Short mmCIF file of C-alpha atoms and ligand atoms in Angstrom, two decimals:
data_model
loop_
_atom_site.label_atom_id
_atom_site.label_comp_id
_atom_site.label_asym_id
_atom_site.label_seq_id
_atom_site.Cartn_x
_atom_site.Cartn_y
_atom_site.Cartn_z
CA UNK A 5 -5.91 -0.95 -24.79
CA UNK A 6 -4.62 0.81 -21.97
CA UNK A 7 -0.84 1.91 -21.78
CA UNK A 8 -1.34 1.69 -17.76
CA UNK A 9 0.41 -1.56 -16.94
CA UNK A 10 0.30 -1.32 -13.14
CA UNK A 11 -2.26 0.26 -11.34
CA UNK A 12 -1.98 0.67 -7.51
CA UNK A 13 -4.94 2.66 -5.76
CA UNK A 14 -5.31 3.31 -2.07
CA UNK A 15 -3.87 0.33 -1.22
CA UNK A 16 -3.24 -0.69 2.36
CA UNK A 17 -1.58 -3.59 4.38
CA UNK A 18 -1.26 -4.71 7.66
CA UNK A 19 0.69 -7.11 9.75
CA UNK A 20 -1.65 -8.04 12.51
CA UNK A 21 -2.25 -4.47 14.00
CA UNK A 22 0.41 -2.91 12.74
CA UNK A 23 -0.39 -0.96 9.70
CA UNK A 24 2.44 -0.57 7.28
CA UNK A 25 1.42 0.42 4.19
CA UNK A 26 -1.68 2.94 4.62
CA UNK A 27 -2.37 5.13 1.14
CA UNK A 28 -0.12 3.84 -1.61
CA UNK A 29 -1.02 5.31 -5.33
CA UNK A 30 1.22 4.78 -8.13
CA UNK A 31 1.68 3.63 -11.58
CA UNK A 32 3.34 1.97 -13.81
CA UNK A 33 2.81 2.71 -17.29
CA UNK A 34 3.84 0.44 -20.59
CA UNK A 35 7.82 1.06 -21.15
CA UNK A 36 8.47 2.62 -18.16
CA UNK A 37 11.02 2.51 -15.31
CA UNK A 38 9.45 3.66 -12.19
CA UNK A 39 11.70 3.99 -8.93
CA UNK A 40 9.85 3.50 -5.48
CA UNK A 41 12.06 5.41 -3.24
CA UNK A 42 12.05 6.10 1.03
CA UNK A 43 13.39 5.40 4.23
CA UNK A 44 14.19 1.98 5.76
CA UNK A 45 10.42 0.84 7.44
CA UNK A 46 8.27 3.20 4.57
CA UNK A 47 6.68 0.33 3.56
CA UNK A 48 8.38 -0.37 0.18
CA UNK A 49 8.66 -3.48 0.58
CA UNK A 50 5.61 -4.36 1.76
CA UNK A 51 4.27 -2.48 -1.67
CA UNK A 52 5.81 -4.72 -3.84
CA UNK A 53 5.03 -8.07 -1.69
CA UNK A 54 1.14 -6.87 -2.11
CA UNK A 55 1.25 -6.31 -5.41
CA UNK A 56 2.95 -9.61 -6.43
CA UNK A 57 0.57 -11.00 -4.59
CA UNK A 58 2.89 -12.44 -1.21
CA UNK A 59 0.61 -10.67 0.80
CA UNK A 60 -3.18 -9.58 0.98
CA UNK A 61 -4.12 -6.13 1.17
CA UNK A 62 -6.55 -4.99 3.67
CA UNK A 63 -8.18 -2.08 1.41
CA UNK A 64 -7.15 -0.91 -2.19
CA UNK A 65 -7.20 -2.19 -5.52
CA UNK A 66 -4.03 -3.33 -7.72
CA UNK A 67 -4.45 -3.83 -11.48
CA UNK A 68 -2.00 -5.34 -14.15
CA UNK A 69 -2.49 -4.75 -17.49
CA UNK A 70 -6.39 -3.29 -17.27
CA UNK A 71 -7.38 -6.36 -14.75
CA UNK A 72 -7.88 -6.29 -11.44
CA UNK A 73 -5.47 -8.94 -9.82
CA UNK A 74 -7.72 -9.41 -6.75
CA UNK A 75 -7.53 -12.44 -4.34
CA UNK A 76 -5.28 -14.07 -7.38
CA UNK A 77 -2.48 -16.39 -6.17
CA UNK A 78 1.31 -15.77 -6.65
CA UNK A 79 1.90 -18.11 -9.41
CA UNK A 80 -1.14 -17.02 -11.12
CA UNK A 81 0.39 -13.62 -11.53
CA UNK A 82 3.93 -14.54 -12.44
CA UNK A 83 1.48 -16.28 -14.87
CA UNK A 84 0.26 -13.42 -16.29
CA UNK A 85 3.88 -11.42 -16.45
CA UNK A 86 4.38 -9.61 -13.25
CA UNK A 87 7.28 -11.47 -11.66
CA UNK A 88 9.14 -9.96 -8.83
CA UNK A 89 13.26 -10.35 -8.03
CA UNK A 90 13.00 -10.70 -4.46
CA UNK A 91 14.84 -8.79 -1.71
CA UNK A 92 18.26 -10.96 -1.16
CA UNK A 93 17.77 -12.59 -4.25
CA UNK A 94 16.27 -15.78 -3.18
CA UNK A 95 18.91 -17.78 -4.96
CA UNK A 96 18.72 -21.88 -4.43
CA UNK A 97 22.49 -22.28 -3.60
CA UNK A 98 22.79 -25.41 -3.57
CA UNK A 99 21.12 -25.98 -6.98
CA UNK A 100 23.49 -25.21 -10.29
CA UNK A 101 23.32 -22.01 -11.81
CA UNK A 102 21.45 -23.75 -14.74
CA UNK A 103 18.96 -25.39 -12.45
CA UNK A 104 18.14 -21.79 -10.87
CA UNK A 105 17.19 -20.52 -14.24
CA UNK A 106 15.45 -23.26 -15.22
CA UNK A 107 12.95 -23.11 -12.21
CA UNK A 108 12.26 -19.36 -13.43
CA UNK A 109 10.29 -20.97 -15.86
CA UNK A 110 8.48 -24.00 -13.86
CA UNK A 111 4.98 -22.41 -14.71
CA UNK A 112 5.55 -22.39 -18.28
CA UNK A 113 4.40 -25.22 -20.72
CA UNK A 114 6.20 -24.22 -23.70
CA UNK A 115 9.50 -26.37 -22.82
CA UNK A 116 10.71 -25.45 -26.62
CA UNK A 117 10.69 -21.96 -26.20
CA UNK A 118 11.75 -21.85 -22.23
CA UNK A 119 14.89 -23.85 -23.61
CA UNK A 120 15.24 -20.73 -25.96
CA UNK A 121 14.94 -18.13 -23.30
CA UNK A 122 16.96 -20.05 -21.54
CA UNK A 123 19.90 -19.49 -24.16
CA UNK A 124 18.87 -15.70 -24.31
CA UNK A 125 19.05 -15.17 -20.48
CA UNK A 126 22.82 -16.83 -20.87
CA UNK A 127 23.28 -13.95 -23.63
CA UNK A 128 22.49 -11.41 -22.27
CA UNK A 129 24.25 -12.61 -18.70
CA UNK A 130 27.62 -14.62 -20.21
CA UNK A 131 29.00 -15.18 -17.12
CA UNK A 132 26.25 -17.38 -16.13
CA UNK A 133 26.58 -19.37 -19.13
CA UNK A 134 30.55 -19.93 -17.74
CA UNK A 135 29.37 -20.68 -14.46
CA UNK A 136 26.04 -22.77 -15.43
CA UNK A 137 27.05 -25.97 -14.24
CA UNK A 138 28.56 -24.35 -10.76
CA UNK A 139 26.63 -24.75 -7.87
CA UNK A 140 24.92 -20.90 -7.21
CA UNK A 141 26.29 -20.41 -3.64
CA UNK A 142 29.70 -20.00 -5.20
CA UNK A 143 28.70 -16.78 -7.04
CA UNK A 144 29.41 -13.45 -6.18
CA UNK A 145 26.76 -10.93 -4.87
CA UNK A 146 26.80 -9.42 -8.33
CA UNK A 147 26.59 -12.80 -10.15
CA UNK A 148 23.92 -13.84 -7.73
CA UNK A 149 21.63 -10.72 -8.55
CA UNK A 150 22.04 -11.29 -12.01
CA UNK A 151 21.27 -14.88 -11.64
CA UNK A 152 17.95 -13.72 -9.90
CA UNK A 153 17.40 -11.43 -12.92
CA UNK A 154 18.19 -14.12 -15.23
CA UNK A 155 15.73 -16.27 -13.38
CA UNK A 156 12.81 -13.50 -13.21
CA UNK A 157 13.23 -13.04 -17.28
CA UNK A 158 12.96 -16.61 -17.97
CA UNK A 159 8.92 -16.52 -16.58
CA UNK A 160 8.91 -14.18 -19.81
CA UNK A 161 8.10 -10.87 -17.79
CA UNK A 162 5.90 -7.85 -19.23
CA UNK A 163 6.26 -6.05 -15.55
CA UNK A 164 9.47 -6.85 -13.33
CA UNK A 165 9.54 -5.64 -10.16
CA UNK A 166 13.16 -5.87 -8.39
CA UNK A 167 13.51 -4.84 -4.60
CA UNK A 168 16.75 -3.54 -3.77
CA UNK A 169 18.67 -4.88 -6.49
CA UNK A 170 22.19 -2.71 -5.81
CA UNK A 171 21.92 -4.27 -2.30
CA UNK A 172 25.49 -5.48 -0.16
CA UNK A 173 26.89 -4.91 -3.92
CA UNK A 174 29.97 -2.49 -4.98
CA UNK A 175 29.82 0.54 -6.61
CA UNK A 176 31.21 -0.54 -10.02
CA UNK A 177 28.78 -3.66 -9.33
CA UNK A 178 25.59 -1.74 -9.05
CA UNK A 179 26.65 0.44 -12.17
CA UNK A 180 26.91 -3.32 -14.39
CA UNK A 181 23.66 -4.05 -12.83
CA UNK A 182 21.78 -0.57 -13.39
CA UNK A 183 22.91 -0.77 -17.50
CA UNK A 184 21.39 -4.18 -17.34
CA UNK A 185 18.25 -3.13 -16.52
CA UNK A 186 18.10 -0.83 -18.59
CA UNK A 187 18.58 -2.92 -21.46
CA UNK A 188 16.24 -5.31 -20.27
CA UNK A 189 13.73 -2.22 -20.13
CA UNK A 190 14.80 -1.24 -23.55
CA UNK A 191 13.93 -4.60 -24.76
CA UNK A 192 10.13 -3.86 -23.88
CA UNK A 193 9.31 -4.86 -19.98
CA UNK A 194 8.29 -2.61 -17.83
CA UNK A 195 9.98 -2.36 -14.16
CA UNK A 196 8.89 -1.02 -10.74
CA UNK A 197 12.25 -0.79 -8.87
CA UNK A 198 12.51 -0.12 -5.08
CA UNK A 199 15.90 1.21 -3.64
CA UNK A 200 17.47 2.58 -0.88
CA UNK A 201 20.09 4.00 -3.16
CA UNK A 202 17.92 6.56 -4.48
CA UNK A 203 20.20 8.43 -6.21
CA UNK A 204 20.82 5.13 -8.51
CA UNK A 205 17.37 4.29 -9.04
CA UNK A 206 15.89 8.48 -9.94
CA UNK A 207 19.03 8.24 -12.48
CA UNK A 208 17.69 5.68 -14.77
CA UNK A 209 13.63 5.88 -13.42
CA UNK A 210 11.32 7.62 -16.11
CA UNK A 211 9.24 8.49 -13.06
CA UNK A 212 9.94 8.03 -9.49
CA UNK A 213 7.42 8.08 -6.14
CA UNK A 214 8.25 8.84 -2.71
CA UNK A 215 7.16 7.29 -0.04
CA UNK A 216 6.88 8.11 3.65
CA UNK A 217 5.21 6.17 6.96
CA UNK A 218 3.45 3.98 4.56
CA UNK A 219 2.24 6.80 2.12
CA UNK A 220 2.98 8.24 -1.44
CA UNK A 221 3.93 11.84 -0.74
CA UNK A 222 5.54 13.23 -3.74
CA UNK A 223 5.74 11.53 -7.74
CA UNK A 224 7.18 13.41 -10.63
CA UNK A 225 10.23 12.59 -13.27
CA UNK A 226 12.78 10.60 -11.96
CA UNK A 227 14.85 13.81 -12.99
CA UNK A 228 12.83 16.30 -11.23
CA UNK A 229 12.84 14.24 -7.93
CA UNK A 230 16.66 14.24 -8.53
CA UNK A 231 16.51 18.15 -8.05
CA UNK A 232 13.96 18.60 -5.82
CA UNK A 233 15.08 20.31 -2.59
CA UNK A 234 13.19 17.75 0.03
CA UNK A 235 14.14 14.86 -2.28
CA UNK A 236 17.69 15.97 -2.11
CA UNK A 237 17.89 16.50 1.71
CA UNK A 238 15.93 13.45 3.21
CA UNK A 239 17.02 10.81 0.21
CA UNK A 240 20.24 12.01 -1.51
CA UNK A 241 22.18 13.07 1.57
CA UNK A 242 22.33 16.65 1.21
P1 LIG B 15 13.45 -1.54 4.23
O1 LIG B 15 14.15 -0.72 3.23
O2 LIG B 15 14.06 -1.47 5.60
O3 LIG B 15 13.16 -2.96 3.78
P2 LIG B 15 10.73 -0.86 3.56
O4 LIG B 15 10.42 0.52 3.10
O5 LIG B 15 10.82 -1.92 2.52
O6 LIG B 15 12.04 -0.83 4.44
P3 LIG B 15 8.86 -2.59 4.86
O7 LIG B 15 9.86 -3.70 4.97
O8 LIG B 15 7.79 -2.70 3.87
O9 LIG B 15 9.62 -1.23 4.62
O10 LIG B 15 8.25 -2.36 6.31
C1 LIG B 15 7.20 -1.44 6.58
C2 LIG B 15 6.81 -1.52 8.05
O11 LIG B 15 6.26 -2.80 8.33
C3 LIG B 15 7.97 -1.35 9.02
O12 LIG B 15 7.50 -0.64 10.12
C4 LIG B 15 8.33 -2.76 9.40
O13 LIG B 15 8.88 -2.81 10.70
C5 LIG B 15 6.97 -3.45 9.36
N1 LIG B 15 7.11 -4.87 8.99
C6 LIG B 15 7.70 -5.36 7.88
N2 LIG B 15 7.60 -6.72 7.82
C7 LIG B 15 6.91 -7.08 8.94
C8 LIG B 15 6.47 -8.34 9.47
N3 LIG B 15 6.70 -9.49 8.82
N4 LIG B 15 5.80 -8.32 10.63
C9 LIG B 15 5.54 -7.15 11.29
N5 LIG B 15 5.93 -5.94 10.84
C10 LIG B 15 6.59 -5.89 9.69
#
């Protein structure tokens, strides 16, 4: 058993000729929170679309769980329990809150026990279980991101990977959110968060990386990078 969950090595992506991701290394090991952090255009994105499989690397290898994930498709990996909370949330609006949670689990067989997740997801989020039968574009950004959560956790994820989850959302807003995740980490999945609010993210990150023109320059403790001179004057604004 290895307690590496997520294994990223040299990986590189292009679109057409232009290169934006060139070096990435990171990891992600088995409880933690890990915060990808860096400037609009540093390739974060990008990261997390190759390693959820959206897009194909040209060089580098990414492995989940000890296994290399190779030329595997999307759903196959949400299959296995890497599921990713897109950027903007992705949310069907014209579909019912219910119905967006319910196609978090369209993969899965196990109807009986995706109607029980289904009931924890409304738990743990109880103002989607007031809203369920509402259709999702009346939500509020907040709402919305936690519906995304909501419908991430219901493919039963061992690695979540949320891009810019505190996104167009209000202070007290990203705080609600932030907790959330946390609890969901608590509970036993793993997360690789990217954010432009850095300061957020190194707060509740075990570990954080920083990246720069498509390269991991700098990892340590998501406290360290919180006091780290450079950290502090090109990320938390002084
Ligand atoms: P942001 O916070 O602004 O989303 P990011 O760190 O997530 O930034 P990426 O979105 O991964 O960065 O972009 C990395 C580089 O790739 C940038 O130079 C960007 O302009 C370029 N890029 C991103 N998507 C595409 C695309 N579909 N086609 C061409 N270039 C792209």
């Amino acid at each position: 058993m290895t307690d590496v969950t997520l294994a990223v090595e040299g990986l590189a992506v292009r679109y057409g000729h232009i290169q934006a991701v060139q070096q990435v290394d990171l990891e992600v090991r088995a409880g933690e929170i890990v915060a990808l952090i860096g400037a609009n255009g540093a390739g974060k994105t990008t990261t997390l679309n190759a390693v959820s499989g959206l897009l194909k690397p040209s060089a580098g290898a990414i492995s989940f769980e000890g296994k290399g994930l190779g030329r595997l498709r999307p759903q196959e990996i949400v299959r296995r329990g890497l599921i990713q909370v897109p950027e903007g949330r992705a949310i069907l609006t014209t579909l019912s809150v219910r119905e967006n949670l319910e196609l978090g689990a369209y993969s899965r067989r196990d109807r009986r026990e995706a109607a029980r997740d289904l009931e924890a997801v409304m738990n743990r989020f109880p103002i989607l279980r007031d809203r369920a039968s509402l259709s999702a574009g009346n939500l509020s950004g907040g709402e919305q991101q936690m519906l995304a959560i909501g419908r991430a956790l219901m493919g039963r994820p061992r690695l979540l990977l949320l891009d810019e989850p505190s996104m167009g959302l209000a202070p007290l807003v990203v705080q609600e959110i932030f907790l959330i995740l946390q609890e969901i980490n608590r509970a036993g999945t793993s997360l690789l968060l990217v954010e432009q609010n850095a300061r957020q993210a190194l707060r509740v990150a075990h570990r954080g990386y920083v990246l720069e023109t498509g390269r991991t320059v700098l990892t340590d403790t998501g406290e360290r990078l919180l006091g780290n001179p450079r950290v502090v004057e090109a990320y938390l604004g002084g």
